[in-house]
Coordinates of C-alpha atoms in Angstrom, one line a residue:
Chain A
X1 CA 28.7 -28.6 -20.2
X2 CA 25.5 -28.4 -22.6
X3 CA 25.3 -31.2 -25.1
X4 CA 22.8 -30.6 -28.1
X5 CA 21.9 -33.7 -29.9
X6 CA 19.9 -33.8 -33.2
X7 CA 17.5 -31.0 -32.9
X8 CA 15.1 -29.8 -35.2
X9 CA 12.8 -26.7 -35.2
X10 CA 10.2 -25.5 -37.5
X11 CA 7.7 -22.3 -37.5
X12 CA 4.5 -22.4 -39.2
X13 CA 5.9 -25.5 -41.5
X14 CA 9.0 -23.7 -42.4
X15 CA 11.9 -25.6 -41.0
X16 CA 14.6 -23.2 -39.5
X17 CA 16.9 -25.9 -37.5
X18 CA 17.9 -29.1 -39.3
X19 CA 19.4 -31.9 -37.2
X20 CA 21.7 -29.6 -35.2
X21 CA 24.5 -31.4 -32.6
X22 CA 26.9 -29.4 -30.5
X23 CA 28.7 -29.3 -27.2
X24 CA 29.2 -26.4 -25.3
X25 CA 31.7 -26.6 -22.9
X26 CA 32.5 -25.4 -19.3
X27 CA 34.9 -22.3 -18.7
X28 CA 34.9 -21.4 -22.2
X29 CA 33.3 -19.2 -24.2
X30 CA 31.4 -21.1 -26.9
X31 CA 30.2 -19.1 -29.7
X32 CA 27.1 -19.8 -32.2
X33 CA 28.1 -17.6 -35.1
X34 CA 26.5 -16.9 -38.6
X35 CA 24.9 -14.8 -41.0
X36 CA 21.9 -13.0 -40.0
X37 CA 18.7 -15.2 -40.3
X38 CA 20.8 -18.2 -40.4
X39 CA 18.9 -19.6 -36.9
X40 CA 21.5 -18.5 -34.4
X41 CA 19.0 -16.9 -32.3
X42 CA 16.4 -19.9 -32.6
X43 CA 19.0 -22.2 -31.7
X44 CA 19.9 -20.4 -28.7
X45 CA 16.2 -19.9 -27.8
X46 CA 15.8 -23.8 -28.2
X47 CA 18.8 -24.5 -25.9
X48 CA 17.6 -22.4 -23.2
X49 CA 13.9 -23.5 -23.9
X50 CA 12.1 -20.5 -24.8
X51 CA 11.5 -22.3 -27.9
X52 CA 10.7 -26.0 -27.8
X53 CA 12.6 -28.1 -30.3
X54 CA 10.7 -30.7 -31.9
X55 CA 13.2 -33.8 -31.2
X56 CA 16.5 -34.6 -30.2
X57 CA 18.0 -33.9 -26.7
X58 CA 19.5 -30.9 -24.9
X59 CA 21.6 -31.8 -22.0
X60 CA 22.5 -29.6 -19.0
X61 CA 25.1 -31.7 -17.3
X62 CA 23.0 -34.7 -18.2
X63 CA 19.7 -33.4 -17.7
X64 CA 17.6 -33.2 -20.6
X65 CA 15.7 -29.8 -20.7
X66 CA 13.4 -31.4 -23.4
X67 CA 12.2 -34.1 -21.0
X68 CA 12.0 -32.0 -17.7
X69 CA 8.8 -31.0 -15.6
X70 CA 7.9 -27.5 -15.6
X71 CA 8.8 -27.1 -12.2
X72 CA 12.4 -28.5 -13.1
X73 CA 12.7 -26.6 -15.7
X74 CA 12.1 -23.4 -13.5
X75 CA 14.8 -24.7 -10.9
X76 CA 17.3 -25.1 -14.0
X77 CA 16.7 -21.6 -14.9
X78 CA 18.0 -20.5 -11.8
X79 CA 21.0 -21.9 -12.6
X80 CA 21.1 -19.7 -15.7
X81 CA 22.0 -16.0 -16.5
X82 CA 21.1 -14.6 -19.8
X83 CA 22.8 -11.4 -21.5
X84 CA 20.0 -10.2 -24.1
X85 CA 20.9 -8.4 -27.4
X86 CA 18.9 -4.9 -26.2
X87 CA 20.2 -5.5 -22.3
X88 CA 16.4 -6.4 -21.3
X89 CA 16.6 -4.3 -18.0
X90 CA 13.5 -3.4 -16.4
X91 CA 13.0 0.2 -17.0
X92 CA 11.0 0.9 -13.7
X93 CA 13.9 -0.1 -11.7
X94 CA 17.1 1.6 -11.2
X95 CA 20.4 0.0 -11.7
X96 CA 21.0 -1.4 -8.7
X97 CA 17.5 -2.7 -8.2
X98 CA 18.0 -4.8 -11.3
X99 CA 20.6 -6.5 -10.0
X100 CA 18.9 -6.9 -6.8
X101 CA 15.9 -8.3 -8.4
X102 CA 16.7 -11.8 -9.0
X103 CA 18.2 -12.1 -5.4
X104 CA 15.1 -10.6 -3.9
X105 CA 13.1 -13.2 -5.9
X106 CA 15.0 -16.5 -5.0
X107 CA 17.8 -16.0 -2.7
X108 CA 17.3 -16.4 0.8
X109 CA 20.1 -13.9 2.3
X110 CA 19.4 -11.0 4.5
X111 CA 18.7 -7.7 3.0
X112 CA 22.3 -6.5 3.8
X113 CA 23.8 -9.3 2.2
X114 CA 21.9 -9.0 -1.0
X115 CA 22.9 -5.3 -1.2
X116 CA 26.4 -6.5 -0.7
X117 CA 26.4 -9.1 -3.5
X118 CA 24.3 -6.7 -5.9
X119 CA 27.5 -3.7 -5.5
X120 CA 30.2 -6.6 -5.7
X121 CA 28.5 -7.7 -9.1
X122 CA 28.3 -4.0 -10.1
X123 CA 31.8 -3.3 -9.1
X124 CA 32.9 -6.7 -10.9
X125 CA 31.8 -5.2 -14.3
X126 CA 33.1 -1.9 -13.5
X127 CA 30.2 0.1 -12.9
X128 CA 30.6 2.9 -10.4
X129 CA 28.5 3.7 -7.7
X130 CA 27.3 6.9 -8.7
X131 CA 25.6 5.2 -11.5
X132 CA 23.8 2.5 -9.2
X133 CA 20.7 4.6 -8.7
X134 CA 20.1 5.5 -12.1
X135 CA 17.5 4.2 -14.6
X136 CA 18.4 2.3 -17.6
X137 CA 17.1 5.1 -19.8
X138 CA 19.7 7.3 -17.9
X139 CA 23.0 5.0 -18.6
X140 CA 24.7 4.5 -22.2
X141 CA 24.4 1.4 -24.3
X142 CA 27.4 -0.3 -23.1
X143 CA 26.7 0.6 -19.0
X144 CA 23.2 -1.1 -19.9
X145 CA 25.0 -4.2 -21.1
X146 CA 27.5 -4.2 -18.1
X147 CA 24.4 -4.2 -15.7
X148 CA 22.7 -6.6 -17.7
X149 CA 25.9 -9.1 -16.9
X150 CA 25.8 -8.0 -13.4
X151 CA 22.3 -8.9 -13.2
X152 CA 23.2 -12.7 -14.9
X153 CA 25.9 -13.4 -12.6
X154 CA 24.0 -12.0 -9.5
X155 CA 23.0 -15.7 -8.7
X156 CA 26.0 -17.4 -9.6
X157 CA 24.7 -19.1 -12.6
X158 CA 26.6 -22.4 -14.2
X159 CA 25.6 -21.3 -17.5
X160 CA 25.6 -17.7 -19.2
X161 CA 23.8 -16.9 -22.3
X162 CA 24.6 -14.1 -24.6
X163 CA 22.7 -13.1 -27.4
X164 CA 24.7 -10.7 -29.7
X165 CA 26.3 -8.6 -26.7
X166 CA 28.0 -6.3 -28.8
X167 CA 25.0 -5.2 -30.9
X168 CA 24.8 -1.4 -31.0
X169 CA 27.9 -1.0 -29.3
X170 CA 31.0 0.8 -30.7
X171 CA 34.3 -1.4 -31.4
X172 CA 35.9 -0.4 -28.0
X173 CA 33.0 -0.7 -25.9
X174 CA 32.5 -4.0 -27.4
X175 CA 36.1 -5.4 -26.5
X176 CA 35.3 -4.3 -22.9
X177 CA 32.0 -6.1 -22.8
X178 CA 33.9 -9.3 -24.7
X179 CA 36.7 -9.2 -22.1
X180 CA 34.7 -9.2 -19.4
X181 CA 32.2 -12.1 -20.6
X182 CA 35.8 -14.2 -21.1
X183 CA 37.0 -13.3 -17.7
X184 CA 33.7 -14.0 -15.8
X185 CA 33.5 -17.3 -17.9
X186 CA 37.1 -18.2 -16.6
X187 CA 36.8 -17.0 -13.2
X188 CA 33.6 -18.6 -12.4
X189 CA 34.2 -21.9 -14.6
X190 CA 30.8 -21.4 -16.3
X191 CA 29.5 -22.4 -19.5
X192 CA 28.7 -19.7 -21.8
X193 CA 27.1 -19.2 -25.0
X194 CA 27.7 -16.3 -27.2
X195 CA 25.5 -15.7 -30.4
X196 CA 27.3 -13.5 -32.2
X197 CA 28.3 -12.2 -35.8
X198 CA 30.8 -9.6 -34.8
X199 CA 34.1 -10.8 -36.1
X200 CA 36.1 -8.9 -33.7
X201 CA 34.2 -10.9 -30.7
X202 CA 34.9 -13.9 -32.7
X203 CA 38.5 -13.3 -32.8
X204 CA 38.8 -11.8 -29.3
X205 CA 36.9 -14.7 -27.6
X206 CA 35.9 -17.7 -29.6
X207 CA 37.4 -20.5 -27.6
X208 CA 34.8 -22.9 -29.4
X209 CA 32.7 -21.7 -32.2
X210 CA 30.0 -23.3 -34.2
X211 CA 28.9 -22.0 -37.5
X212 CA 25.1 -22.3 -38.7
X213 CA 24.2 -21.4 -42.0
X214 CA 20.6 -21.9 -43.4
X215 CA 19.7 -24.0 -40.2
X216 CA 22.5 -26.4 -40.8
X217 CA 25.8 -26.6 -38.8
X218 CA 28.3 -26.1 -41.2
X219 CA 31.6 -25.9 -39.3
X220 CA 33.0 -26.3 -35.9
X221 CA 36.3 -25.0 -34.4
X222 CA 38.2 -22.6 -32.3
X223 CA 39.4 -19.1 -33.4
X224 CA 42.7 -20.5 -34.1
X225 CA 41.4 -23.4 -36.5
X226 CA 39.5 -20.2 -38.7
X227 CA 42.7 -19.7 -40.6
X228 CA 43.7 -23.3 -41.3
X229 CA 40.2 -24.3 -42.4
X230 CA 39.2 -24.5 -46.0
X231 CA 35.6 -24.8 -45.2
X232 CA 33.7 -22.7 -48.0
X233 CA 30.9 -22.0 -45.6
X234 CA 33.4 -20.6 -43.0
X235 CA 35.4 -18.7 -45.8
X236 CA 32.3 -16.9 -47.2
X237 CA 31.1 -15.8 -43.7
X238 CA 34.5 -15.0 -42.1
X239 CA 36.6 -13.6 -45.0
X240 CA 33.8 -11.6 -46.7
X241 CA 35.3 -8.1 -45.7
X242 CA 38.6 -6.8 -47.4
X243 CA 39.9 -6.0 -44.1
X244 CA 39.9 -10.2 -43.1
X245 CA 41.0 -11.1 -46.4
X246 CA 44.0 -9.1 -45.8
X247 CA 44.5 -10.5 -42.5
X248 CA 44.2 -14.0 -43.8
X249 CA 46.7 -13.2 -46.4
X250 CA 49.1 -11.9 -44.0
X251 CA 48.6 -14.7 -41.4
X252 CA 49.2 -17.3 -44.3
X253 CA 52.4 -15.6 -45.3
X254 CA 53.8 -15.7 -41.9
Chain B
X1 CA -15.5 -18.7 -34.6
X2 CA -12.1 -20.7 -35.0
X3 CA -10.0 -17.4 -34.3
X4 CA -12.2 -16.7 -31.5
X5 CA -12.0 -20.0 -29.9
X6 CA -8.1 -19.9 -30.1
X7 CA -7.8 -16.6 -28.6
X8 CA -10.1 -17.6 -26.0
X9 CA -8.1 -20.8 -25.5
X10 CA -4.9 -18.8 -25.1
X11 CA -6.9 -16.4 -23.0
X12 CA -7.7 -19.0 -20.5
X13 CA -4.4 -20.7 -20.5
X14 CA -2.7 -17.1 -20.0
X15 CA -5.2 -16.7 -16.8
X16 CA -4.3 -20.2 -15.5
X17 CA -0.6 -18.9 -15.2
X18 CA -1.6 -15.6 -13.9
X19 CA -3.5 -17.2 -10.9
X20 CA -0.9 -20.2 -10.3
X21 CA 1.4 -20.0 -7.1
X22 CA 3.9 -17.5 -7.5
X23 CA 7.4 -17.9 -6.8
X24 CA 7.6 -15.4 -4.3
X25 CA 4.2 -14.4 -3.1
X26 CA 5.9 -11.2 -1.0
X27 CA 7.2 -9.8 -4.1
X28 CA 4.0 -10.0 -6.1
X29 CA 1.6 -8.7 -3.6
X30 CA 4.4 -5.9 -3.2
X31 CA 3.5 -4.7 -6.7
X32 CA -0.4 -4.5 -6.0
X33 CA -0.4 -1.0 -4.5
X34 CA 2.0 0.0 -6.8
X35 CA -0.2 -0.9 -9.7
X36 CA -3.3 0.5 -7.7
X37 CA -1.7 4.0 -8.0
X38 CA -0.6 3.6 -11.6
X39 CA -4.0 2.3 -12.8
X40 CA -6.5 3.4 -10.0
X41 CA -5.4 6.8 -8.6
X42 CA -3.7 8.1 -11.3
X43 CA -7.3 8.1 -13.0
X44 CA -9.0 9.9 -10.4
X45 CA -8.8 13.0 -11.9
X46 CA -10.2 12.0 -15.4
X47 CA -12.9 10.3 -13.5
X48 CA -13.8 13.2 -11.4
X49 CA -13.7 15.9 -14.3
X50 CA -16.1 13.6 -16.5
X51 CA -18.4 12.7 -13.8
X52 CA -19.0 16.5 -12.6
X53 CA -19.6 17.6 -16.3
X54 CA -21.7 14.7 -16.9
X55 CA -23.6 15.4 -14.0
X56 CA -24.1 19.0 -14.7
X57 CA -24.8 18.0 -18.5
X58 CA -27.6 15.5 -17.9
X59 CA -29.3 17.4 -14.9
X60 CA -29.5 20.3 -17.4
X61 CA -30.6 18.0 -20.1
X62 CA -33.3 16.2 -18.1
X63 CA -34.7 19.6 -16.7
X64 CA -35.1 21.5 -20.2
X65 CA -36.5 18.0 -22.0
X66 CA -38.9 17.1 -19.6
X67 CA -41.6 20.1 -19.4
X68 CA -44.2 18.0 -19.0
X69 CA -46.8 19.0 -16.2
X70 CA -47.2 15.4 -15.7
X71 CA -43.7 14.8 -14.3
X72 CA -42.9 15.8 -10.9
X73 CA -40.5 18.3 -10.4
X74 CA -38.1 15.6 -8.3
X75 CA -38.0 13.6 -11.4
X76 CA -34.7 15.0 -12.5
X77 CA -32.9 14.1 -9.2
X78 CA -34.3 10.8 -9.2
X79 CA -33.5 9.7 -13.0
X80 CA -29.9 11.2 -12.2
X81 CA -29.4 9.3 -9.4
X82 CA -30.8 6.0 -11.1
X83 CA -28.8 6.7 -14.3
X84 CA -25.4 7.1 -12.3
X85 CA -26.4 4.1 -9.9
X86 CA -27.2 1.6 -12.9
X87 CA -25.2 2.5 -15.8
X88 CA -23.2 5.6 -15.9
X89 CA -20.8 5.4 -13.2
X90 CA -20.1 1.6 -13.4
X91 CA -20.7 0.8 -17.5
X92 CA -20.0 4.4 -19.1
X93 CA -17.1 5.0 -16.8
X94 CA -15.3 1.8 -16.8
X95 CA -15.5 2.1 -20.7
X96 CA -13.9 5.4 -20.5
X97 CA -11.4 3.7 -18.2
X98 CA -10.9 1.0 -20.7
X99 CA -9.2 3.6 -23.3
X100 CA -7.1 4.7 -20.6
X101 CA -6.3 1.7 -18.4
X102 CA -6.5 -0.6 -20.7
X103 CA -3.9 1.1 -23.4
X104 CA -1.8 1.7 -20.7
X105 CA -1.6 -1.9 -19.7
X106 CA -1.2 -3.3 -23.3
X107 CA 1.3 -1.0 -24.1
X108 CA 3.5 -1.5 -21.0
X109 CA 3.4 -5.2 -21.6
X110 CA 3.9 -4.9 -25.2
X111 CA 6.8 -2.9 -24.8
X112 CA 8.4 -5.5 -22.1
X113 CA 7.6 -8.2 -24.8
X114 CA 9.2 -6.3 -27.5
X115 CA 12.2 -5.6 -25.5
X116 CA 12.7 -9.1 -24.4
X117 CA 11.9 -8.0 -20.3
X118 CA 9.3 -10.7 -20.2
X119 CA 11.9 -13.3 -21.8
X120 CA 14.3 -12.0 -19.3
X121 CA 11.8 -13.0 -16.1
X122 CA 11.1 -16.5 -18.1
X123 CA 14.9 -17.1 -18.0
X124 CA 15.0 -16.3 -14.5
X125 CA 12.9 -18.8 -13.8
X126 CA 9.8 -16.5 -13.0
X127 CA 6.3 -17.2 -14.0
X128 CA 6.2 -13.8 -15.6
X129 CA 2.4 -14.0 -16.3
X130 CA 1.8 -14.0 -12.8
X131 CA 4.5 -11.5 -11.8
X132 CA 3.1 -9.0 -14.1
X133 CA -0.6 -9.4 -14.4
X134 CA -1.8 -10.7 -11.4
X135 CA -0.8 -7.3 -9.4
X136 CA -2.8 -5.3 -12.4
X137 CA -5.6 -7.2 -12.1
X138 CA -5.6 -7.0 -8.0
X139 CA -4.8 -3.6 -8.2
X140 CA -7.8 -2.5 -10.8
X141 CA -10.4 -5.1 -9.3
X142 CA -9.6 -3.6 -6.0
X143 CA -9.7 -0.1 -6.8
X144 CA -12.5 0.0 -9.2
X145 CA -15.2 0.3 -6.6
X146 CA -13.7 3.4 -5.5
X147 CA -13.6 4.7 -8.8
X148 CA -17.4 4.1 -9.2
X149 CA -18.4 5.6 -5.9
X150 CA -16.6 8.6 -6.5
X151 CA -17.9 9.0 -9.8
X152 CA -21.6 8.4 -8.2
X153 CA -20.8 11.0 -5.9
X154 CA -19.3 13.6 -8.1
X155 CA -21.8 13.2 -10.6
X156 CA -24.7 13.9 -8.4
X157 CA -22.8 16.9 -6.8
X158 CA -22.6 18.2 -10.4
X159 CA -26.5 18.1 -10.4
X160 CA -26.8 19.6 -7.2
X161 CA -24.8 22.2 -8.4
X162 CA -27.0 23.1 -11.0
X163 CA -29.7 23.4 -8.9
X164 CA -27.8 25.4 -6.3
X165 CA -26.3 27.9 -9.0
X166 CA -29.1 28.1 -11.6
X167 CA -33.1 28.7 -11.8
X168 CA -33.9 25.4 -13.7
X169 CA -34.4 23.4 -10.6
X170 CA -34.8 23.8 -6.9
X171 CA -32.2 22.3 -4.4
X172 CA -35.4 20.8 -2.4
X173 CA -36.5 19.5 -5.5
X174 CA -33.6 17.9 -6.7
X175 CA -32.4 16.5 -3.1
X176 CA -36.1 14.9 -2.7
X177 CA -35.5 13.3 -6.1
X178 CA -32.2 11.8 -5.0
X179 CA -34.2 10.3 -2.1
X180 CA -37.2 9.4 -3.5
X181 CA -37.8 5.4 -4.1
X182 CA -34.1 4.8 -3.2
X183 CA -33.1 1.5 -3.9
X184 CA -29.8 0.5 -1.7
X185 CA -29.3 -2.6 -3.9
X186 CA -28.5 -0.5 -7.0
X187 CA -25.3 0.7 -5.4
X188 CA -24.3 -3.0 -4.6
X189 CA -25.1 -3.7 -8.3
X190 CA -22.9 -0.8 -9.5
X191 CA -20.0 -1.7 -7.4
X192 CA -20.3 -5.7 -8.1
X193 CA -20.5 -4.6 -12.1
X194 CA -17.1 -2.5 -11.9
X195 CA -15.6 -5.5 -10.1
X196 CA -16.3 -7.6 -13.0
X197 CA -15.2 -4.8 -15.3
X198 CA -12.1 -4.0 -13.5
X199 CA -11.4 -8.0 -14.1
X200 CA -12.5 -7.7 -17.9
X201 CA -10.3 -4.4 -18.6
X202 CA -6.9 -5.7 -16.9
X203 CA -7.1 -9.5 -18.2
X204 CA -8.0 -8.9 -21.6
X205 CA -5.8 -5.7 -22.0
X206 CA -2.9 -7.8 -20.3
X207 CA -3.7 -11.0 -22.8
X208 CA -3.0 -8.5 -25.9
X209 CA -0.1 -6.9 -24.4
X210 CA 1.6 -9.9 -23.1
X211 CA 1.3 -12.0 -26.5
X212 CA 2.3 -8.6 -28.7
X213 CA 4.8 -10.1 -31.3
X214 CA 7.0 -7.8 -33.2
X215 CA 7.8 -4.3 -33.0
X216 CA 6.2 -0.9 -32.3
X217 CA 3.3 -1.5 -34.9
X218 CA 2.2 -4.5 -32.7
X219 CA 2.4 -2.9 -29.7
X220 CA -0.1 -0.2 -31.2
X221 CA -2.4 -3.0 -32.3
X222 CA -2.2 -4.6 -29.0
X223 CA -3.0 -1.2 -27.4
X224 CA -6.1 -1.0 -29.8
X225 CA -7.4 -4.2 -29.7
X226 CA -7.3 -4.3 -25.7
X227 CA -9.7 -1.2 -25.7
X228 CA -12.0 -2.8 -28.2
X229 CA -12.3 -6.2 -26.9
X230 CA -12.6 -5.2 -23.2
X231 CA -15.1 -2.4 -24.4
X232 CA -17.3 -5.4 -26.2
X233 CA -16.7 -7.9 -23.5
X234 CA -17.8 -5.6 -20.9
X235 CA -21.0 -4.3 -22.9
X236 CA -21.7 -8.0 -23.2
X237 CA -21.1 -8.9 -19.5
X238 CA -23.6 -5.8 -18.5
X239 CA -26.1 -7.7 -20.5
X240 CA -25.5 -11.1 -18.5
X241 CA -24.9 -9.3 -14.9
X242 CA -28.0 -6.8 -15.5
X243 CA -30.2 -10.2 -16.6
X244 CA -28.7 -11.8 -13.2
X245 CA -28.7 -9.2 -10.6
X246 CA -32.2 -7.2 -11.7
X247 CA -34.5 -9.5 -13.8

C-alpha cells in the first residue's frame, strides 16, 4: 500500500499540487483521474520520486520515500514497475532485449533463467514469439504498450505505475491493455496506480479513484460510486459528454 | 556569468553521477565498444576524406605561395608535418568531429529524454547518467587517439601524393622535409590533446542532450548547443594545453 499525506509541489513559484492526501491499495487498480493540466502526472511523478514533493509524506508500506537515502530509493525502485505514456521502450534493443534489460541489470538468474522469465512475461501479455526479435519501431502502439507491461513486471514489482496507458490507442486495444493491467494487478497483488482521463478505462478498471482538479483532490471513490455521487467537480468531468449524460440518465432510471 | 556558473554546476554534478559506481559494471563496460564503433569507427571515412584532401590542398598551397629563394625546398614537407601534428589532426579534426559526434550524442540523449527512456531507466533504479554517458565518454576518449593518428598519417600521405603525381615538388624534397628536425614529443602532444578533446566533446554534448527539455525543438537546440559549446571549450582548452605542454 502507498499512502500519500499532505504533499505540495510547485514549479518556479507556481503551485501545482495543494495538500494532496490519498491511499493506494494492494491488489487494486487505483486511478488518478482529472482533466489535462490538472496535476495528475506531477502527482504520479512525486509519488514515484521523479519529482521531489516539498513537504508531507509518501509511504511505501510504511517507508517514507521523502526521507530515504539515495541508495534506499534505488533499492525501492527495484520494487517498482512503470508503464509510460509513450511506452518508453529502448529503441536500440529488440522486444525481448527490452524485457531482458532489468533482469540483466539486477537479477542473479542464469542466462537461461532470464530468457525463460522474459519469454514468460511476453507470453503473459499475449505477445507472440514471432514479435520477440523485432525492434519497438517495427511493432504497433498496442504491442509496444504490452512489451512495456512485460518489462515492468519482469522483476515481479510490488508497485506498478501506469501513466495514461491508453493514450494513442484505439478503443478495442485500450480495453485489452486495461484488462491486462487489472489481471496482472490481481494476479500478483500489486499496488497499481493508473493515471488516466479515459472514461472507458475509468469505468472498466477503476477499483479506487481519486479526482484531481487544479492541483486539489476533489473526490475519492470507486467506479460504482461515480453514479451515486453529486460532487460537482466529478459531474463536470465524468459527464461532460452527451454519451455519458445519457448513460447516467439510463442508470438512474434503472 | 550567473548562468554560466549555474550550467557549470549542473555539468559538474552530472559528471559526478557519470563517474559514480555503476549498478552493474559489466553491463556498462559492455557498452564501451558499442559506443567506440558508433562514435569512432563510423567517423573514420569522414576523417580519412578530410585528412587526405586537406593534405593535398595544404601541400599545393604551401608550394605555390612560398616561392622564396631563401626558403629551402623541403619547407613544404616540414610545414605540413608540423601543422598536422600540432594543430590540424588534433584541434581542427576534433572541431569537425564535434559537429558530427557531438550532435549525434546530444540528439540521441535528447530523444531518449523526450521519449521518457531516461525516466524509465531511473524508475528501474539505474543511474541513467552513468549507464548512458560513461560509455560514450570512454568510447570517444579511447578512440580519439586512433582517429588523430589516422588523420596525421593520411594527411601526410595526401601531401606525398602531390609530390608523386605533380611537378610542384619532388618526393625526395618532401620526404626530407617530413624527417627534418622531427620532435617526437609533438606526436605525444597531439595524442594528449585528442584525449582531452574527446572528453570535452562527449561530456558537453551528453550534458546538453541529457537535460533537453521539451519536444523536437529542444532536441534541436541541444544539438546546436552541444556543437557550439564543445567547440568553444576545445579552443579554450587548446590554449591551456599548448601553454602547459609547449612553452
